[in-house]
Short mmCIF file of C-alpha atoms in Angstrom, two decimals:
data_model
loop_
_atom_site.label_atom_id
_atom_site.label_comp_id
_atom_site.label_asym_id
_atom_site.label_seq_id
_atom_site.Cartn_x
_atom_site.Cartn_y
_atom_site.Cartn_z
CA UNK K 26 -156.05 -31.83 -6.33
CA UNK K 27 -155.13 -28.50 -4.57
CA UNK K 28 -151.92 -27.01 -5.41
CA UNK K 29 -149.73 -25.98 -2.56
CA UNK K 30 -146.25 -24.22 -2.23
CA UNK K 31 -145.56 -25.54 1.04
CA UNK K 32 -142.95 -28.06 2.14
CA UNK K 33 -144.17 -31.44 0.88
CA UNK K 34 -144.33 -34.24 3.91
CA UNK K 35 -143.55 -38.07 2.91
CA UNK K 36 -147.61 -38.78 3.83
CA UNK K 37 -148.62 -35.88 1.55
CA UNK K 38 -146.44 -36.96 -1.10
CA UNK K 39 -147.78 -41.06 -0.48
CA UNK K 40 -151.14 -39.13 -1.41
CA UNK K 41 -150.18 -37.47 -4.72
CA UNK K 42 -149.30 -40.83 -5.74
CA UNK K 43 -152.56 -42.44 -4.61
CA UNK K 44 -154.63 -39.12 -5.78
CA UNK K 45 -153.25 -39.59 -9.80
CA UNK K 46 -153.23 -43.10 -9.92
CA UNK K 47 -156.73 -42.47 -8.64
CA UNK K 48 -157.56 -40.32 -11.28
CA UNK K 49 -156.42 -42.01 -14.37
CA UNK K 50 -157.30 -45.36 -13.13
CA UNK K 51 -160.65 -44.70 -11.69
CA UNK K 52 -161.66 -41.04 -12.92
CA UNK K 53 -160.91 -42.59 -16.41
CA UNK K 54 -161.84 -46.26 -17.88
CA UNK K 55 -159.11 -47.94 -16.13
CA UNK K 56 -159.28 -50.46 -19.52
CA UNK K 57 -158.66 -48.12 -21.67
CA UNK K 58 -155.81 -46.51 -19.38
CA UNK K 59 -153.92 -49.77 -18.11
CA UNK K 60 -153.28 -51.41 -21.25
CA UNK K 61 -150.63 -53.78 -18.62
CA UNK K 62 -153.41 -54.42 -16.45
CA UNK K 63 -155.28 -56.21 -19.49
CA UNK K 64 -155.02 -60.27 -19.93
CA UNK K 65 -155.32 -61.18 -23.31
CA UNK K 66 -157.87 -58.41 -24.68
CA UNK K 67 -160.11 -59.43 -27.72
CA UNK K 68 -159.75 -57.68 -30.13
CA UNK K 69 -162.00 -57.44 -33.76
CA UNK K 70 -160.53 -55.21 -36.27
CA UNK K 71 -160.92 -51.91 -37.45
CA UNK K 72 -161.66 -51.72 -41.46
CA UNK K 73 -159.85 -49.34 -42.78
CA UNK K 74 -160.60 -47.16 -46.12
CA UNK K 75 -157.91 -47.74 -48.43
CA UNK K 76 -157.88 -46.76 -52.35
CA UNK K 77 -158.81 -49.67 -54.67
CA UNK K 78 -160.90 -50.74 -57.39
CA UNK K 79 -163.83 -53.07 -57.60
CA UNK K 80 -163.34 -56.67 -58.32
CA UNK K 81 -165.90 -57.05 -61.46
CA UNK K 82 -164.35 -53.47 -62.47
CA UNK K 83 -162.95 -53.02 -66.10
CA UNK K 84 -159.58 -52.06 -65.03
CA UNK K 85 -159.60 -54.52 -62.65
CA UNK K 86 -161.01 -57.62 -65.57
CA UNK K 87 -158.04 -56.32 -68.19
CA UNK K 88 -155.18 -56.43 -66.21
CA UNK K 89 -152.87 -60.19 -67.98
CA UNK K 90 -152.74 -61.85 -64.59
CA UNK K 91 -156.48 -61.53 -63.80
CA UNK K 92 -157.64 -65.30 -64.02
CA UNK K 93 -161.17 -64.29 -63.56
CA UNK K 94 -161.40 -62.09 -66.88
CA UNK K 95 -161.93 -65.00 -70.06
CA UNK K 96 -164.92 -66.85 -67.88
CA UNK K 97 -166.12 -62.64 -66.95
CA UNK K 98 -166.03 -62.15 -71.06
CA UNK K 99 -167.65 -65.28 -71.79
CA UNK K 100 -170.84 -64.66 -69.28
CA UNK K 101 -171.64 -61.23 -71.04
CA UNK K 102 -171.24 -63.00 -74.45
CA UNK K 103 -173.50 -65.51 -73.68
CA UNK K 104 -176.13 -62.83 -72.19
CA UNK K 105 -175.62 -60.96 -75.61
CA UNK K 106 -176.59 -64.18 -77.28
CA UNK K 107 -179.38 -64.33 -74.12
CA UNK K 108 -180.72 -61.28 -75.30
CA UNK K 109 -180.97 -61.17 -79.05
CA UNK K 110 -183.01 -64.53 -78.73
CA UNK K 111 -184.90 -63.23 -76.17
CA UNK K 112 -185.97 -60.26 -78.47
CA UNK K 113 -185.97 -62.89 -81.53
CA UNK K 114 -188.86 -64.84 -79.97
CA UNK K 115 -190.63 -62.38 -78.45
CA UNK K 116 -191.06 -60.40 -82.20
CA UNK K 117 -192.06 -63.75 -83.45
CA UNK K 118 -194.71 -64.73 -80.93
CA UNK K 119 -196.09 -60.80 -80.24
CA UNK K 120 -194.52 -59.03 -83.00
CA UNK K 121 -192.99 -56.75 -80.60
CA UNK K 122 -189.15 -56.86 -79.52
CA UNK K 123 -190.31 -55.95 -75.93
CA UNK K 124 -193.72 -54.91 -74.21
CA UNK K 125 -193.58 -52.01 -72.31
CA UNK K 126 -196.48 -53.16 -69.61
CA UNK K 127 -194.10 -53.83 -67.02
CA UNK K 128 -192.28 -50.28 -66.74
CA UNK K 129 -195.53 -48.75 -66.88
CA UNK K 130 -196.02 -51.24 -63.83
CA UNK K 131 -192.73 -49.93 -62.55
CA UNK K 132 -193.26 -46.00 -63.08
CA UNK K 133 -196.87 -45.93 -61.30
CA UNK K 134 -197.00 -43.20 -58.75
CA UNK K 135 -193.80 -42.42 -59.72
CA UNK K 136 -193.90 -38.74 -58.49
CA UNK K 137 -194.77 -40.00 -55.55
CA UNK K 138 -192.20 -42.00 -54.63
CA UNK K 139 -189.96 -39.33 -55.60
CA UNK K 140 -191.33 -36.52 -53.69
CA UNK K 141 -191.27 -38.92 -50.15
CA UNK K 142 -187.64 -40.13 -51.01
CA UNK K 143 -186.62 -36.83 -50.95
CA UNK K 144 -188.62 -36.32 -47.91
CA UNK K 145 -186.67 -39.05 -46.18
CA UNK K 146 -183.03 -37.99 -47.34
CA UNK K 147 -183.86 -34.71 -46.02
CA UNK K 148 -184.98 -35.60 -42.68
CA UNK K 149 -182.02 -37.60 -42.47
CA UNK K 150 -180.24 -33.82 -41.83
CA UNK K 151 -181.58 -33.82 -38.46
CA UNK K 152 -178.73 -36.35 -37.02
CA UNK K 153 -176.57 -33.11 -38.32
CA UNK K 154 -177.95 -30.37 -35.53
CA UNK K 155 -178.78 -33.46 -32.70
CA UNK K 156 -174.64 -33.96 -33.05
CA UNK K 157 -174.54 -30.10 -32.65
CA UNK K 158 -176.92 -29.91 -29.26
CA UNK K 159 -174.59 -32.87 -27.70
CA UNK K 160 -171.45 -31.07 -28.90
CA UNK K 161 -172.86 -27.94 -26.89
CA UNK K 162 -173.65 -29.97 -24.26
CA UNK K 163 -177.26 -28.75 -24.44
CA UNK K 164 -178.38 -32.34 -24.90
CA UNK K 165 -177.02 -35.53 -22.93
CA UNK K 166 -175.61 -38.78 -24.64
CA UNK K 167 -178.35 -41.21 -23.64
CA UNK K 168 -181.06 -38.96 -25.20
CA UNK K 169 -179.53 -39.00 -28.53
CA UNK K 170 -182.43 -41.13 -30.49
CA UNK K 171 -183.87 -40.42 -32.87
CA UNK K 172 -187.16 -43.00 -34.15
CA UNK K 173 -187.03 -43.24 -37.99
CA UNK K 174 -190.78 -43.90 -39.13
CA UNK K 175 -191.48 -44.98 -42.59
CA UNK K 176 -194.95 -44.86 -44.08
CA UNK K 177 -195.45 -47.10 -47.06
CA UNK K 178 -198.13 -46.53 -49.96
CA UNK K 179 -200.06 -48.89 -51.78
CA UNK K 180 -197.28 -49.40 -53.93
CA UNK K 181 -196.36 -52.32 -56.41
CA UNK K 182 -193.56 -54.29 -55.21
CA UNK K 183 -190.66 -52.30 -57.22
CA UNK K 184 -191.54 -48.83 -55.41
CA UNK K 185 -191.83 -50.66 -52.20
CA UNK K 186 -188.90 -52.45 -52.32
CA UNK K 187 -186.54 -49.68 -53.19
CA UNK K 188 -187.93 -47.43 -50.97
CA UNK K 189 -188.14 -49.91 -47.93
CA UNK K 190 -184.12 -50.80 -49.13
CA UNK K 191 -183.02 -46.28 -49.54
CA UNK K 192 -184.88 -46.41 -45.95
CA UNK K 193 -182.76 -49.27 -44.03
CA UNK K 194 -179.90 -47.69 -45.76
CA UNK K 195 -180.09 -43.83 -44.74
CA UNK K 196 -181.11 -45.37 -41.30
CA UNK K 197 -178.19 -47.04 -41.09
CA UNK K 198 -176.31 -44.12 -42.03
CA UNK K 199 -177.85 -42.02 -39.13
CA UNK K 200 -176.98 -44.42 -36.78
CA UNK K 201 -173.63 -44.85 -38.05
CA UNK K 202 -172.88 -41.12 -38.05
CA UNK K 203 -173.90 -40.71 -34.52
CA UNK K 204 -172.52 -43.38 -33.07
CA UNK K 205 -169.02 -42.83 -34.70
CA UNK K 206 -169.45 -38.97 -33.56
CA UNK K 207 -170.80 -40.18 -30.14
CA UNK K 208 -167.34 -41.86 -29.47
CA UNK K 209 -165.43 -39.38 -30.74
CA UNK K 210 -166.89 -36.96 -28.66
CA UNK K 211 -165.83 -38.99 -25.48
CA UNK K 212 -162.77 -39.17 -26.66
CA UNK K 213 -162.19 -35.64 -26.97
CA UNK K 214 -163.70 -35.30 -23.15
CA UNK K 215 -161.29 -38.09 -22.25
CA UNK K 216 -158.35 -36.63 -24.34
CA UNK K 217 -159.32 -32.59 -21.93
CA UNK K 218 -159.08 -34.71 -18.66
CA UNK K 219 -156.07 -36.17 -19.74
CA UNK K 220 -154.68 -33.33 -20.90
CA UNK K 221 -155.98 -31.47 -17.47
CA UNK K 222 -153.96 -33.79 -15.04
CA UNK K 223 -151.05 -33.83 -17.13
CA UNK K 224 -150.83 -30.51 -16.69
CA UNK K 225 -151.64 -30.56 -13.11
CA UNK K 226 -149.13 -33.32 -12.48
CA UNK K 227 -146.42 -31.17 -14.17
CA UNK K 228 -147.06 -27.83 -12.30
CA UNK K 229 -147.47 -30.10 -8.79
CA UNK K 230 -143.77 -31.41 -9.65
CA UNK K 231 -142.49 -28.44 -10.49
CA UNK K 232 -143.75 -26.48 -7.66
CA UNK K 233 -142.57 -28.49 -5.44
CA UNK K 234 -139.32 -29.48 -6.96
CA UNK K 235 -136.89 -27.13 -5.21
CA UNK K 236 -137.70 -28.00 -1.77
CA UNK K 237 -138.32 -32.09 -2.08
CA UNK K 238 -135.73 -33.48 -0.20
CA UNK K 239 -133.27 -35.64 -2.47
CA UNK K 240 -133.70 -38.70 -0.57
CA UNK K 241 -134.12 -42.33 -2.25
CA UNK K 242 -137.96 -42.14 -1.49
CA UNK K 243 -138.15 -38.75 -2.73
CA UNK K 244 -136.28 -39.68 -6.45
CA UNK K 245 -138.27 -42.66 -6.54
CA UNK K 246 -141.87 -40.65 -5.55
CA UNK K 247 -140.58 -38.46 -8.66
CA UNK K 248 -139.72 -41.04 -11.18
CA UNK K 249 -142.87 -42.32 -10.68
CA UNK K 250 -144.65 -39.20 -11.45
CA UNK K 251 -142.56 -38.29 -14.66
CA UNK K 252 -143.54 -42.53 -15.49
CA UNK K 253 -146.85 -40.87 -15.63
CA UNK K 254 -146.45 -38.07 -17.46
CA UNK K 255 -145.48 -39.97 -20.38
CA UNK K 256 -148.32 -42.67 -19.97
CA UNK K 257 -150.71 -39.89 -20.46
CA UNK K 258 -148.49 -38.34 -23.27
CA UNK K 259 -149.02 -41.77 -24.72
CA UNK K 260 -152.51 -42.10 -24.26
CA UNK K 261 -153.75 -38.16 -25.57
CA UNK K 262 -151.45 -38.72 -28.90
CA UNK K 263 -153.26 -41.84 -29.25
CA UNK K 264 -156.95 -40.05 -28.85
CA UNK K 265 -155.42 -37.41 -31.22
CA UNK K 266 -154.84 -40.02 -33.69
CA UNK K 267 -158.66 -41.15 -33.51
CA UNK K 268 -160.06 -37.33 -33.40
CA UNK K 269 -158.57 -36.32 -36.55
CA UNK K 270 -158.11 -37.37 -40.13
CA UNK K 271 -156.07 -35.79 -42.37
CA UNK K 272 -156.86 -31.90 -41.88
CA UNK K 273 -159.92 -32.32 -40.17
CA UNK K 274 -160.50 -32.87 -36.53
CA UNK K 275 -163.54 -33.48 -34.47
CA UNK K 276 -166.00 -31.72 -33.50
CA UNK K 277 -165.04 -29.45 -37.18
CA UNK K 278 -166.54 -32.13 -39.30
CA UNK K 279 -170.17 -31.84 -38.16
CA UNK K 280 -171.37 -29.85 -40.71
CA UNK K 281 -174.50 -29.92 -43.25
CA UNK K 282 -172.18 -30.51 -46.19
CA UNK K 283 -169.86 -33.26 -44.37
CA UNK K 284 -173.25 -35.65 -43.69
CA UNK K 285 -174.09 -34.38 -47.32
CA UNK K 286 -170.87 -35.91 -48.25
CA UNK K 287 -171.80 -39.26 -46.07
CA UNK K 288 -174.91 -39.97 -47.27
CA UNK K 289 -173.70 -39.54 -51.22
CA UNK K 290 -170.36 -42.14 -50.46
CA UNK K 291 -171.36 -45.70 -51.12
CA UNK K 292 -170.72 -47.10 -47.67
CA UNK K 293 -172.44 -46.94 -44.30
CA UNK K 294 -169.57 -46.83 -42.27
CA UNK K 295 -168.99 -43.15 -41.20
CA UNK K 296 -165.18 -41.57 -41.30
CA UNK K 297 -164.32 -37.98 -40.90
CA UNK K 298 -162.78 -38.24 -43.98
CA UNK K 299 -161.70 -40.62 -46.70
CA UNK K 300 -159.29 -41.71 -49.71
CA UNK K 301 -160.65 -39.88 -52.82
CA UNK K 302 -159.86 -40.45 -56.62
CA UNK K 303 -161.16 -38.53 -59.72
CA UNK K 304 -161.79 -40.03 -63.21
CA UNK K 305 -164.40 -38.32 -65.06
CA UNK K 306 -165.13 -41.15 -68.01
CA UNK K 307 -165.21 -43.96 -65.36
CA UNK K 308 -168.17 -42.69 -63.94
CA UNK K 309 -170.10 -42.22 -68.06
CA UNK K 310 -168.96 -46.31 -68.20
CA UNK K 311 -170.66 -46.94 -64.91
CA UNK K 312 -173.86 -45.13 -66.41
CA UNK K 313 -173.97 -47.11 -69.01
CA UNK K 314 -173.03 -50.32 -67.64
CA UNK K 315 -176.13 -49.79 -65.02
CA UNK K 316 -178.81 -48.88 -68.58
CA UNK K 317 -177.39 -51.70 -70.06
CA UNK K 318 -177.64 -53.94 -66.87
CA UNK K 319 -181.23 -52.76 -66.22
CA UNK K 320 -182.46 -53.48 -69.66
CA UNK K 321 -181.01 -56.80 -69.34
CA UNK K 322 -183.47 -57.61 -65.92
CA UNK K 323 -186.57 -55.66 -67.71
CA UNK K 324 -186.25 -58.09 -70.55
CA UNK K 325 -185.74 -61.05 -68.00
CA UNK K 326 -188.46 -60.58 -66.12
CA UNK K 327 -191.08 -59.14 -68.87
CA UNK K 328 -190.68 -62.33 -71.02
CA UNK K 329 -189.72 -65.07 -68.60
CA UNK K 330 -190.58 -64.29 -64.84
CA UNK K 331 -194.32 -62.16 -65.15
CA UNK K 332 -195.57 -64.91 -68.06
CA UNK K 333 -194.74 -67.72 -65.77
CA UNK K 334 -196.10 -66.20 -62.66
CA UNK K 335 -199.42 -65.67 -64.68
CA UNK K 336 -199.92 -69.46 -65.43
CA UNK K 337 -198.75 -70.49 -61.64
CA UNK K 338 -202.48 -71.98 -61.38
CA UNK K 339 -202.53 -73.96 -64.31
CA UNK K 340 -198.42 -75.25 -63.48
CA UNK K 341 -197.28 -77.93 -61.20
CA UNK K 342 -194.91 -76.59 -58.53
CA UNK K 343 -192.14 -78.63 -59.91
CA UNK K 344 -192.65 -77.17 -63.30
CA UNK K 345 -192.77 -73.32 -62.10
CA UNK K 346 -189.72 -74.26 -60.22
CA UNK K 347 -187.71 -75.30 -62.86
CA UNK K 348 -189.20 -72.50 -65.29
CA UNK K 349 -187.97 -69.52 -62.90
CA UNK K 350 -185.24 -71.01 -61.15
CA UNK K 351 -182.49 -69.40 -64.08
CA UNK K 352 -184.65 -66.09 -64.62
CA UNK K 353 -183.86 -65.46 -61.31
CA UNK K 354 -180.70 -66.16 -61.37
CA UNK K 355 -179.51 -63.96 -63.81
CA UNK K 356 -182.30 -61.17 -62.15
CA UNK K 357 -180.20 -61.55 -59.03
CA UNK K 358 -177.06 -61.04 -60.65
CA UNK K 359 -177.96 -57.83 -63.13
CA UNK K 360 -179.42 -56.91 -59.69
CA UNK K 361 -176.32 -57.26 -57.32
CA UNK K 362 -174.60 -56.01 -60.27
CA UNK K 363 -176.17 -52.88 -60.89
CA UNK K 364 -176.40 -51.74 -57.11
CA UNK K 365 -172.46 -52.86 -56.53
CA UNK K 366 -170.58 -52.32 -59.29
CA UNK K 367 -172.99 -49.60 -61.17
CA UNK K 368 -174.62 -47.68 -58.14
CA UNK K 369 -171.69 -47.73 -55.86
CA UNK K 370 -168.97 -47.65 -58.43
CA UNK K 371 -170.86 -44.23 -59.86
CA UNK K 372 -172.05 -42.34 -56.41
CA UNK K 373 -168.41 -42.91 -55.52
CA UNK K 374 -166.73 -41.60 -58.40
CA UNK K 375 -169.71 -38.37 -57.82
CA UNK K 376 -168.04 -38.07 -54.65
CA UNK K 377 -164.63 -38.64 -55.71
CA UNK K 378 -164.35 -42.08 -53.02
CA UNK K 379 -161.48 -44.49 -53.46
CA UNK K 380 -162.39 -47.06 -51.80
CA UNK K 381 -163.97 -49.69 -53.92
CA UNK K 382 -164.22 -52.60 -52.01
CA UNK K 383 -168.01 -53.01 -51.70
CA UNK K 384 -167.72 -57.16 -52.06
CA UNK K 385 -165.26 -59.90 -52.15
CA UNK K 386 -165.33 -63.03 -54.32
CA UNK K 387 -168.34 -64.58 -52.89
CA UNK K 388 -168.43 -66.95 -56.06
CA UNK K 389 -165.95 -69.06 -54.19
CA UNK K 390 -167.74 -69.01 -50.92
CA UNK K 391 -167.93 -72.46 -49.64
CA UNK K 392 -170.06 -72.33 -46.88
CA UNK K 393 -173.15 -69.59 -45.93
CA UNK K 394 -171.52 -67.84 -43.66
CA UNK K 395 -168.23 -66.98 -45.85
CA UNK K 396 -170.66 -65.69 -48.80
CA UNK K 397 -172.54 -63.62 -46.18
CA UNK K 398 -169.64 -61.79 -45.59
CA UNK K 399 -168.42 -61.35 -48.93
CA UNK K 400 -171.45 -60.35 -51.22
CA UNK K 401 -171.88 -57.37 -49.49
CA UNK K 402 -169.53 -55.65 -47.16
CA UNK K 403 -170.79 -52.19 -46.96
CA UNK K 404 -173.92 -54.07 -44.32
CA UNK K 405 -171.27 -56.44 -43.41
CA UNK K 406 -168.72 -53.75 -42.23
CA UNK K 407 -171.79 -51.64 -40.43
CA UNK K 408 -172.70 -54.59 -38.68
CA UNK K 409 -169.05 -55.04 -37.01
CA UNK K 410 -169.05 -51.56 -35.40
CA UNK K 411 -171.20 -52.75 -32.27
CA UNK K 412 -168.92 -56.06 -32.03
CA UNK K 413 -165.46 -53.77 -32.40
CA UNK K 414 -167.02 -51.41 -29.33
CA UNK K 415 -168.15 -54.26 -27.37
CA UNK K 416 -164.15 -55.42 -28.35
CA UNK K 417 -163.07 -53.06 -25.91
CA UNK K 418 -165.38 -53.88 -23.09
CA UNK K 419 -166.90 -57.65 -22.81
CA UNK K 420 -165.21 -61.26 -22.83
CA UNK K 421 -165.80 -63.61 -25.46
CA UNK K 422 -168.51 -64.71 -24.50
CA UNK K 423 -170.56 -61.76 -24.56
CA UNK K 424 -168.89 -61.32 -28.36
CA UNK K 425 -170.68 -64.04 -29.20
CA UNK K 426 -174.22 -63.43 -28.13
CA UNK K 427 -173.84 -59.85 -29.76
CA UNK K 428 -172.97 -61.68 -33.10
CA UNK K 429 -175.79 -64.10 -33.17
CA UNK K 430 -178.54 -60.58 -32.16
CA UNK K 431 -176.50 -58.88 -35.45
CA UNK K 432 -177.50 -61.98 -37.87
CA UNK K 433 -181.22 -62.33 -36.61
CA UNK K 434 -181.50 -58.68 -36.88
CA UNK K 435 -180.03 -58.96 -40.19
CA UNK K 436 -182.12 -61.94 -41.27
CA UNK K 437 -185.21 -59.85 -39.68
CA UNK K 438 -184.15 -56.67 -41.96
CA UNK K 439 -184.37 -58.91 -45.12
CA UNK K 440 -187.98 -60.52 -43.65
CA UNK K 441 -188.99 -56.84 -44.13
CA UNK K 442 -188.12 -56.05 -47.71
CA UNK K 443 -189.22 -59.43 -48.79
CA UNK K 444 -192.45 -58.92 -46.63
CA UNK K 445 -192.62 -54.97 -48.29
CA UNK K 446 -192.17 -56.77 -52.15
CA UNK K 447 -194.50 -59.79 -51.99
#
């Protein structure tokens, strides 16, 4: 749009019109612009970081309304009592409490596993300076991928499986980070162009103000103009809202010590910021709550799980069924207990994060779809972000298709770590 201090004509002014509608319903996504021009837009929603506690947490268990707290006290009792008998008849039969064969089983190539974990966090970092090279502009969008290779060692099935599990999750995390920065980075490109034809639509009205001729086409030509003006007031406050959290605005948080930040915080949804909390002693009870937790599987599976896998040949199927079906149960639960409400609860009180809700009360799912979505909501919540992006472009039924590709992706993720561990 060329700016001109010469007497405006009705047809030029017809074309300033035309020219910005033009450019913020064309030059722009006219969805995203014309919120009027949108029938019924679907919409999945946001989550949203909020300060809270965990639902199997302590402070959570002795509050006097908390229904869930006698049956809560009267499962660890009975693993107490689990326990002690466990010990009892292992002493009697081996005159040991516990055998030690299956940490040393645990621990082999322990170094190892170590040294390439570390390996894998730290390549993680490179997400960090490919964030940088698109901020510059050195770097387009579309070639922003990075492939995430993971090499796996003769390992027993415990070193596999955790390292197969610290892998999906750190990828997730890269892909979280840059897609969240990806978007925010075209929204601060949208938010300049907005900002650019505001400012040209303001000096065009103002330089040509005095000499517009006060006519009822000439009032209207300008109302319409100042209409918008505000639209695109509307629309920049609302990108300034997504750009910045707190004190920090995009592109400032991509730094080395902000993914640092990310990958320590127990969830895999990435936020410029989030609600923090600091208690020193809770995280010492979450320590100990994940030692006591993991002693509780060892024992489980040294004296109940390995004996009965030994003697599969000489058991019929119905028998070994019936033999490991409670083992693992209670393996499963130390397990989602120690990763949720030990792991979590301590990395986030490391990195001082409030926000606690890393399940729901999947005991009361009723169907397999509900408890999907409530034992864990850290995957469940990464998995919405390419449904709450697809929100804002596709009908339902594209929605739906996108769903169904999240699940079998998810169901192929868990093929892998079960195919890793057997």
């Amino acid at each position: 749009m060329t700016l001109t201090k010469s007497p405006v004509t009705k047809t030029r002014q017809a074309d300033l019109v035309t020219s910005d509608s033009d450019s913020v319903n064309s030059g722009f996504d006219s969805n995203a612009s014309n919120v009027k021009r949108q029938k019924n837009p679907i919409k999945v929603k946001k989550m949203k970081f909020i300060a809270r506690s965990s639902r199997l947490d302590s402070e959570v268990l002795n509050k006097e309304d908390n229904s869930f707290r006698g049956f809560f006290t009267f499962f660890w009792i009975s693993l107490v009592y689990y326990v002690l008998f466990t010990c009892y008849k292992s002493y009697k039969s081996q005159g040991i409490i516990f055998s030690l064969s299956f940490f040393f089983h645990m621990t082999t190539d322990g170094l190892n596993l170590f040294t390439l974990d570390m390996m894998m966090v730290i390549s993680c970092f490179v997400v960090v300076f490919l964030q940088k090279l698109i901020n510059y502009g050195l770097i387009p969008l579309e070639l922003s991928i990075i492939v995430h290779t993971v090499y796996i060692r003769d390992w027993p099935w415990v070193q596999s499986g955790f390292f197969v599990m610290h892998s999906m999750a750190m990828l997730m995390k890269q892909h979280s980070y840059l897609s969240v920065n990806r978007e925010m980075k075209q929204k601060l490109t949208l938010k300049l162009l907005k900002e650019k034809l505001k400012f040209t639509l303001i000096s065009e009205l103002k330089n040509n103000s005095d000499i517009l001729e006060t006519t009822t086409e000439n009032l209207k030509l300008k109302a319409e103009i100042d209409e918008k003006i505000v639209v695109l007031e509307e629309e920049i406050d609302d990108l300034m809202v997504d750009l910045k959290n707190n004190n920090t605005m995009f592109p400032a948080n991509v730094t080395l010590f902000n993914f640092l930040d990310f990958l320590l915080i127990p969830t895999l949804v990435y936020e410029i910021e989030y609600p923090r909390t600091k208690r020193p002693f809770y995280f010492l009870e979450k320590v100990f709550a994940i030692f006591g937790s993991f002693f509780l599987l060892y024992l489980t599976a040294q004296q109940y799980i390995l004996p009965t896998l030994e003697e599969i040949p000489k058991l019929e199927f119905i028998e070994t069924l019936f033999q490991l079906l409670f083992p693992f149960l209670i393996c499963w639960f130390m397990i989602f207990f120690i990763i949720f409400e030990g792991i979590c609860n301590a990395f986030a009180e490391l990195t001082l994060f409030a926000d606690r809700d890393f399940y729901d009360d999947w005991w009361n799912s009723t169907s397999f779809e509900e408890f999907a979505r409530k034992w864990n909501k850290p995957v469940h919540e990464f998995l919405l972000l390419p449904l709450i992006y697809l929100s804002k472009l596709s009908a339902v039924r594209e929605q739906k298709l996108l769903g169904n590709v999240v699940f079998w992706f998810c169901m192929l993720l868990v093929s892998l770590l079960y195919g890793h561990c057997s």
